[in-house]
């Protein structure tokens, strides 16, 4: 991915992942109390920036690992 897309794509990807994961982990830890949505949204707002930074850092490694695995599956050199 090139240009601005390499920063915008991880922003949305991290947002979706943080939203789903914080919802699940909040539910695992608390069940469904009356303030579930408030607690979930507080966790999400805190997690999204960290998830974005992690996605930016991890993306180059994930891309190289993906190229390596695909090359091995296809029987060619990475």
mmCIF file of C-alpha atoms in Angstrom:
data_model
loop_
_atom_site.group_PDB
_atom_site.id
_atom_site.type_symbol
_atom_site.label_atom_id
_atom_site.label_comp_id
_atom_site.label_asym_id
_atom_site.label_seq_id
_atom_site.Cartn_x
_atom_site.Cartn_y
_atom_site.Cartn_z
ATOM 1 C CA UNK A 1 0.000 0.000 0.000
ATOM 2 C CA UNK A 2 1.328 3.394 -0.917
ATOM 3 C CA UNK A 3 0.781 7.060 -0.173
ATOM 4 C CA UNK A 4 -1.953 8.173 2.171
ATOM 5 C CA UNK A 5 -3.674 4.785 2.000
ATOM 6 C CA UNK A 6 -0.919 3.205 4.082
ATOM 7 C CA UNK A 7 -2.008 5.446 6.987
ATOM 8 C CA UNK A 8 -5.762 5.525 6.361
ATOM 9 C CA UNK A 9 -6.309 1.768 5.930
ATOM 10 C CA UNK A 10 -4.751 0.846 9.317
ATOM 11 C CA UNK A 11 -6.807 3.613 10.958
ATOM 12 C CA UNK A 12 -10.072 1.974 9.913
ATOM 13 C CA UNK A 13 -8.798 -1.570 10.361
ATOM 14 C CA UNK A 14 -7.625 -0.773 13.896
ATOM 15 C CA UNK A 15 -10.937 0.914 14.668
ATOM 16 C CA UNK A 16 -12.958 -2.103 13.593
ATOM 17 C CA UNK A 17 -10.680 -4.529 15.434
ATOM 18 C CA UNK A 18 -10.588 -2.404 18.600
ATOM 19 C CA UNK A 19 -14.383 -2.041 18.515
ATOM 20 C CA UNK A 20 -14.970 -5.788 18.242
ATOM 21 C CA UNK A 21 -12.246 -6.852 20.672
ATOM 22 C CA UNK A 22 -13.090 -4.338 23.394
ATOM 23 C CA UNK A 23 -16.743 -5.326 23.154
ATOM 24 C CA UNK A 24 -15.889 -8.995 23.521
ATOM 25 C CA UNK A 25 -13.380 -8.532 26.335
ATOM 26 C CA UNK A 26 -15.695 -6.143 28.177
ATOM 27 C CA UNK A 27 -18.474 -8.735 27.941
ATOM 28 C CA UNK A 28 -16.122 -11.513 29.124
ATOM 29 C CA UNK A 29 -15.020 -9.493 32.137
ATOM 30 C CA UNK A 30 -18.319 -7.900 33.151
ATOM 31 C CA UNK A 31 -21.164 -9.820 31.579
ATOM 32 C CA UNK A 32 -23.978 -7.455 30.608
ATOM 33 C CA UNK A 33 -24.392 -4.885 33.406
ATOM 34 C CA UNK A 34 -26.658 -1.866 32.875
ATOM 35 C CA UNK A 35 -23.656 0.330 32.022
ATOM 36 C CA UNK A 36 -22.131 -2.171 29.576
ATOM 37 C CA UNK A 37 -22.228 0.132 26.536
ATOM 38 C CA UNK A 38 -20.650 3.020 28.464
ATOM 39 C CA UNK A 39 -17.821 0.796 29.733
ATOM 40 C CA UNK A 40 -17.347 -0.698 26.273
ATOM 41 C CA UNK A 41 -17.118 2.717 24.629
ATOM 42 C CA UNK A 42 -14.623 3.934 27.253
ATOM 43 C CA UNK A 43 -12.454 0.884 26.585
ATOM 44 C CA UNK A 44 -12.806 1.364 22.826
ATOM 45 C CA UNK A 45 -11.803 5.044 22.906
ATOM 46 C CA UNK A 46 -8.678 4.125 24.871
ATOM 47 C CA UNK A 47 -7.813 1.087 22.747
ATOM 48 C CA UNK A 48 -8.234 2.537 19.250
ATOM 49 C CA UNK A 49 -5.163 4.829 19.269
ATOM 50 C CA UNK A 50 -2.966 2.020 20.568
ATOM 51 C CA UNK A 51 -4.415 -0.392 18.021
ATOM 52 C CA UNK A 52 -3.691 2.154 15.261
ATOM 53 C CA UNK A 53 -0.061 2.517 16.308
ATOM 54 C CA UNK A 54 0.278 -1.266 16.563
ATOM 55 C CA UNK A 55 -1.197 -1.671 13.076
ATOM 56 C CA UNK A 56 1.249 0.865 11.646
ATOM 57 C CA UNK A 57 4.202 -0.921 13.250
ATOM 58 C CA UNK A 58 3.002 -4.452 12.478
ATOM 59 C CA UNK A 59 1.937 -3.877 8.852
ATOM 60 C CA UNK A 60 5.401 -4.170 7.251
ATOM 61 C CA UNK A 61 6.132 -7.363 9.168
ATOM 62 C CA UNK A 62 2.723 -8.831 8.331
ATOM 63 C CA UNK A 63 3.187 -7.998 4.648
ATOM 64 C CA UNK A 64 6.611 -9.689 4.547
ATOM 65 C CA UNK A 65 5.287 -12.731 6.420
ATOM 66 C CA UNK A 66 2.342 -12.951 4.029
ATOM 67 C CA UNK A 67 4.597 -12.779 0.960
ATOM 68 C CA UNK A 68 6.825 -15.478 2.473
ATOM 69 C CA UNK A 69 3.943 -17.854 3.275
ATOM 70 C CA UNK A 70 2.261 -17.334 -0.112
ATOM 71 C CA UNK A 71 5.556 -17.974 -1.894
ATOM 72 C CA UNK A 72 6.052 -21.183 0.083
ATOM 73 C CA UNK A 73 2.494 -22.322 -0.647
ATOM 74 C CA UNK A 74 2.974 -21.617 -4.333
ATOM 75 C CA UNK A 75 6.371 -23.297 -4.382
ATOM 76 C CA UNK A 76 8.350 -20.232 -5.410
ATOM 77 C CA UNK A 77 11.058 -18.207 -3.703
ATOM 78 C CA UNK A 78 9.900 -15.281 -1.526
#
